[in-house]
mmCIF file of C-alpha atoms in Angstrom:
data_model
loop_
_atom_site.group_PDB
_atom_site.id
_atom_site.type_symbol
_atom_site.label_atom_id
_atom_site.label_comp_id
_atom_site.label_asym_id
_atom_site.label_seq_id
_atom_site.Cartn_x
_atom_site.Cartn_y
_atom_site.Cartn_z
ATOM 1 C CA MET A 1 30.565 -47.651 -43.258
ATOM 2 C CA PRO A 2 32.292 -46.566 -40.073
ATOM 3 C CA ASP A 3 32.597 -48.320 -36.742
ATOM 4 C CA LEU A 4 30.832 -47.352 -33.850
ATOM 5 C CA ALA A 5 33.713 -45.493 -32.278
ATOM 6 C CA GLU A 6 33.828 -43.110 -35.087
ATOM 7 C CA TYR A 7 30.568 -41.726 -34.467
ATOM 8 C CA ALA A 8 32.018 -39.865 -31.244
ATOM 9 C CA THR A 9 34.126 -37.848 -33.501
ATOM 10 C CA ASN A 10 32.593 -34.450 -35.052
ATOM 11 C CA LEU A 11 29.377 -34.777 -33.447
ATOM 12 C CA PHE A 12 27.139 -32.000 -32.148
ATOM 13 C CA GLU A 13 28.750 -29.064 -34.260
ATOM 14 C CA GLY A 14 28.072 -25.747 -32.704
ATOM 15 C CA VAL A 15 26.753 -27.307 -29.402
ATOM 16 C CA GLU A 16 28.716 -26.837 -26.234
ATOM 17 C CA PRO A 17 30.013 -30.079 -24.600
ATOM 18 C CA GLU A 18 28.621 -29.321 -21.472
ATOM 19 C CA SER A 19 24.980 -29.099 -22.561
ATOM 20 C CA LEU A 20 25.130 -32.503 -24.317
ATOM 21 C CA ASP A 21 22.637 -35.081 -22.798
ATOM 22 C CA TYR A 22 25.101 -38.223 -23.230
ATOM 23 C CA GLN A 23 22.396 -40.857 -22.621
ATOM 24 C CA LEU A 24 20.516 -39.519 -25.474
ATOM 25 C CA PHE A 25 23.836 -39.309 -27.597
ATOM 26 C CA GLU A 26 24.767 -42.982 -26.866
ATOM 27 C CA ARG A 27 21.287 -44.120 -27.893
ATOM 28 C CA ALA A 28 21.102 -42.107 -31.257
ATOM 29 C CA ARG A 29 24.917 -43.246 -31.851
ATOM 30 C CA THR A 30 23.844 -47.026 -31.582
ATOM 31 C CA ALA A 31 20.703 -46.532 -33.663
ATOM 32 C CA ALA A 32 22.456 -44.491 -36.288
ATOM 33 C CA HIS A 33 25.282 -47.147 -36.640
ATOM 34 C CA LYS A 34 22.675 -49.968 -36.617
ATOM 35 C CA ALA A 35 20.629 -48.210 -39.532
ATOM 36 C CA GLY A 36 23.541 -47.465 -41.450
ATOM 37 C CA ILE A 37 23.533 -43.500 -41.101
ATOM 38 C CA GLN A 38 26.670 -41.736 -41.839
ATOM 39 C CA ALA A 39 28.362 -39.901 -38.719
ATOM 40 C CA GLU A 40 28.038 -36.366 -40.466
ATOM 41 C CA ALA A 41 24.234 -36.992 -41.037
ATOM 42 C CA LEU A 42 23.715 -38.031 -37.387
ATOM 43 C CA SER A 43 25.854 -35.050 -36.180
ATOM 44 C CA ALA A 44 23.484 -32.459 -38.240
ATOM 45 C CA VAL A 45 20.420 -34.314 -36.664
ATOM 46 C CA MET A 46 21.754 -34.306 -33.179
ATOM 47 C CA GLY A 47 22.907 -30.869 -33.179
ATOM 48 C CA ASP A 48 19.506 -29.726 -33.979
ATOM 49 C CA VAL A 49 17.987 -32.115 -31.366
ATOM 50 C CA GLN A 50 20.335 -31.095 -28.774
ATOM 51 C CA SER A 51 19.873 -27.088 -29.505
ATOM 52 C CA PHE A 52 15.987 -27.888 -29.296
ATOM 53 C CA ILE A 53 16.210 -29.615 -25.908
ATOM 54 C CA ASN A 54 18.447 -26.797 -24.454
ATOM 55 C CA GLU A 55 15.657 -24.191 -25.945
ATOM 56 C CA THR A 56 12.981 -26.253 -24.300
ATOM 57 C CA GLU A 57 14.838 -26.479 -21.173
ATOM 58 C CA ALA A 58 15.385 -22.440 -20.985
ATOM 59 C CA GLN A 59 11.719 -22.067 -22.004
ATOM 60 C CA ILE A 60 10.867 -24.071 -19.040
ATOM 61 C CA GLU A 61 12.957 -22.282 -16.699
ATOM 62 C CA GLN A 62 11.542 -18.976 -17.970
ATOM 63 C CA ALA A 63 8.039 -20.137 -17.292
ATOM 64 C CA ARG A 64 9.011 -21.224 -13.852
ATOM 65 C CA VAL A 65 10.604 -17.770 -13.290
ATOM 66 C CA ASP A 66 7.395 -15.871 -14.532
ATOM 67 C CA SER A 67 5.293 -17.918 -12.559
ATOM 68 C CA SER A 68 7.185 -17.471 -9.485
ATOM 69 C CA ASN A 69 6.979 -13.485 -10.186
ATOM 70 C CA ASP A 70 3.276 -13.776 -10.770
ATOM 71 C CA GLN A 71 2.861 -15.478 -7.573
ATOM 72 C CA LEU A 72 4.877 -12.724 -5.731
ATOM 73 C CA LYS A 73 2.831 -10.103 -7.397
ATOM 74 C CA THR A 74 -0.344 -11.808 -6.079
ATOM 75 C CA LEU A 75 1.207 -12.004 -2.579
ATOM 76 C CA GLN A 76 2.047 -8.294 -2.777
ATOM 77 C CA GLN A 77 -1.553 -7.342 -3.782
ATOM 78 C CA THR A 78 -3.192 -9.837 -1.109
ATOM 79 C CA TYR A 79 -1.238 -8.476 1.710
ATOM 80 C CA GLY A 80 -0.609 -4.797 0.806
ATOM 81 C CA ASN A 81 1.532 -2.931 3.452
ATOM 82 C CA LYS A 82 1.734 -6.167 5.451
ATOM 83 C CA PHE A 83 3.466 -7.948 2.698
ATOM 84 C CA LYS A 84 7.045 -7.789 4.468
ATOM 85 C CA ALA A 85 5.806 -8.661 7.891
ATOM 86 C CA VAL A 86 3.868 -11.771 6.481
ATOM 87 C CA MET A 87 6.730 -12.746 4.487
ATOM 88 C CA GLU A 88 9.011 -12.390 7.525
ATOM 89 C CA ALA A 89 6.619 -14.469 9.728
ATOM 90 C CA CYS A 90 6.448 -17.184 7.210
ATOM 91 C CA ASN A 91 10.245 -17.222 7.095
ATOM 92 C CA ASN A 92 10.560 -17.155 10.913
ATOM 93 C CA THR A 93 8.136 -19.944 11.436
ATOM 94 C CA LEU A 94 9.793 -22.099 8.573
ATOM 95 C CA CYS A 95 13.225 -21.457 10.156
ATOM 96 C CA ASN A 96 11.879 -22.369 13.719
ATOM 97 C CA LEU A 97 10.433 -25.716 12.240
ATOM 98 C CA ALA A 98 13.435 -26.630 10.262
ATOM 99 C CA ALA A 99 15.595 -26.246 13.159
ATOM 100 C CA GLU A 100 13.038 -28.111 15.494
ATOM 101 C CA PHE A 101 13.460 -30.866 13.194
ATOM 102 C CA GLY A 102 16.928 -30.669 12.205
ATOM 103 C CA VAL A 103 16.425 -29.687 8.651
ATOM 104 C CA ASP A 104 18.415 -27.282 6.773
ATOM 105 C CA ALA A 105 15.975 -24.511 5.889
ATOM 106 C CA SER A 106 17.628 -23.620 2.776
ATOM 107 C CA VAL A 107 16.215 -26.642 1.091
ATOM 108 C CA PHE A 108 13.082 -24.610 0.883
ATOM 109 C CA ASN A 109 14.705 -21.455 -0.794
ATOM 110 C CA MET A 110 12.818 -22.448 -4.136
ATOM 111 C CA PRO A 111 11.102 -19.316 -5.314
ATOM 112 C CA GLU A 112 8.129 -21.386 -6.533
ATOM 113 C CA LEU A 113 7.754 -22.802 -2.995
ATOM 114 C CA ARG A 114 8.309 -19.551 -0.989
ATOM 115 C CA ASN A 115 6.110 -17.371 -3.456
ATOM 116 C CA ASN A 116 3.256 -19.806 -3.565
ATOM 117 C CA PRO A 117 0.284 -18.059 -2.226
ATOM 118 C CA GLU A 118 -1.060 -21.371 -0.491
ATOM 119 C CA VAL A 119 2.190 -21.967 1.165
ATOM 120 C CA VAL A 120 2.378 -18.440 2.438
ATOM 121 C CA LYS A 121 -1.108 -18.611 3.866
ATOM 122 C CA PHE A 122 -0.336 -21.810 5.493
ATOM 123 C CA PHE A 123 2.931 -20.625 7.025
ATOM 124 C CA TYR A 124 1.405 -17.240 8.054
ATOM 125 C CA GLY A 125 -1.424 -18.911 9.699
ATOM 126 C CA LEU A 126 0.845 -21.370 11.528
ATOM 127 C CA SER A 127 2.796 -18.214 12.532
ATOM 128 C CA GLU A 128 -0.269 -16.732 14.086
ATOM 129 C CA ARG A 129 -1.168 -19.861 15.835
ATOM 130 C CA MET A 130 2.232 -20.256 17.275
ATOM 131 C CA LYS A 131 1.913 -16.708 18.674
ATOM 132 C CA GLU A 132 -1.550 -17.226 20.114
ATOM 133 C CA ALA A 133 -0.118 -20.804 21.744
ATOM 134 C CA GLY A 134 2.701 -18.758 23.489
ATOM 135 C CA PHE A 135 5.721 -20.181 21.598
ATOM 136 C CA ALA A 136 7.836 -17.053 22.783
ATOM 137 C CA ASN A 137 10.978 -19.154 22.604
ATOM 138 C CA VAL A 138 10.315 -20.377 19.261
ATOM 139 C CA ASN A 139 9.492 -17.048 18.001
ATOM 140 C CA ARG A 140 12.776 -15.604 19.716
ATOM 141 C CA MET A 141 14.756 -18.245 17.964
ATOM 142 C CA ALA A 142 13.389 -17.376 14.696
ATOM 143 C CA SER A 143 14.006 -13.628 15.006
ATOM 144 C CA VAL A 144 17.679 -14.323 16.128
ATOM 145 C CA ALA A 145 18.013 -16.531 12.988
ATOM 146 C CA THR A 146 16.481 -13.792 10.729
ATOM 147 C CA ALA A 147 18.573 -11.235 12.591
ATOM 148 C CA GLU A 148 21.741 -13.267 11.814
ATOM 149 C CA GLN A 149 20.706 -13.713 8.251
ATOM 150 C CA GLU A 150 20.312 -10.147 7.934
ATOM 151 C CA LEU A 151 23.476 -9.074 9.445
ATOM 152 C CA ASP A 152 25.232 -11.616 7.106
ATOM 153 C CA SER A 153 23.722 -10.009 3.973
ATOM 154 C CA ILE A 154 24.817 -6.608 5.208
ATOM 155 C CA TYR A 155 28.173 -7.614 5.731
ATOM 156 C CA SER A 156 28.295 -9.610 2.592
ATOM 157 C CA GLY A 157 27.129 -6.581 0.291
ATOM 158 C CA SER A 158 23.682 -8.181 -0.786
ATOM 159 C CA HIS A 159 21.504 -6.083 1.553
ATOM 160 C CA GLU A 160 20.171 -2.823 0.638
ATOM 161 C CA LEU A 161 21.927 -0.973 3.557
ATOM 162 C CA SER A 162 25.548 -2.654 2.700
ATOM 163 C CA LYS A 163 26.864 0.276 0.608
ATOM 164 C CA ALA A 164 25.645 2.782 3.188
ATOM 165 C CA PHE A 165 27.003 0.668 6.085
ATOM 166 C CA PHE A 166 30.632 0.839 4.624
ATOM 167 C CA ASP A 167 30.409 4.392 3.467
ATOM 168 C CA SER A 168 30.310 6.991 6.090
ATOM 169 C CA SER A 169 29.507 9.770 3.324
ATOM 170 C CA ASP A 170 26.344 7.849 2.287
ATOM 171 C CA PRO A 171 23.145 9.618 3.481
ATOM 172 C CA ASN A 172 21.791 6.256 4.794
ATOM 173 C CA TRP A 173 24.997 5.615 6.690
ATOM 174 C CA GLN A 174 23.395 6.499 10.119
ATOM 175 C CA ARG A 175 20.282 4.354 9.262
ATOM 176 C CA ALA A 176 22.808 1.287 8.333
ATOM 177 C CA GLN A 177 24.625 1.925 11.766
ATOM 178 C CA ASP A 178 21.584 1.802 13.811
ATOM 179 C CA ARG A 179 20.246 -1.270 11.795
ATOM 180 C CA VAL A 180 23.467 -3.322 12.478
ATOM 181 C CA ASN A 181 23.337 -2.507 16.266
ATOM 182 C CA GLU A 182 19.818 -3.479 16.537
ATOM 183 C CA LEU A 183 20.330 -6.716 14.688
ATOM 184 C CA THR A 184 23.452 -7.237 16.761
ATOM 185 C CA LYS A 185 21.547 -6.785 20.055
ATOM 186 C CA MET A 186 18.814 -9.264 18.814
ATOM 187 C CA THR A 187 21.408 -11.899 18.318
ATOM 188 C CA LEU A 188 23.120 -11.382 21.630
ATOM 189 C CA GLY A 189 19.769 -11.688 23.358
#
């Protein structure tokens, strides 16, 4: 019978080391040693168990993505042509509140939160109430934050106008230049 240390060798054949659940491995290793199960048998079983865990986690993640995409489609159907404006208003309100309370707004960047119809309905309603109540400074702060984010995305290459902005032969070059100028004016106040 091998001693406990020998169970650490040759385990999890075909499984990537970064995907291992080491707490599960330690429990299985100790139980297998106690039960007199050979290391090779444990290796085969634990490799299958770890593969199952990895597949299950991938299925859970895919279900989260699918759910978020379904929520996004629901929002697009609900708000129609106003969808982009509604989402921008929600983002502005969220950024304002986060700034007001000293919270990094990026902690809310989870699609299952941002695309949740109830959350959007809440922040959009809050946005409308803030406008009605005359929170002009708050709304301006949000639009500045949003303008800065959009400028960053254009400069970093992740915006739809990025390519056009840097390529004067692009048919959308002037549009991109105008948008950058408009955003720059917004940030300068």
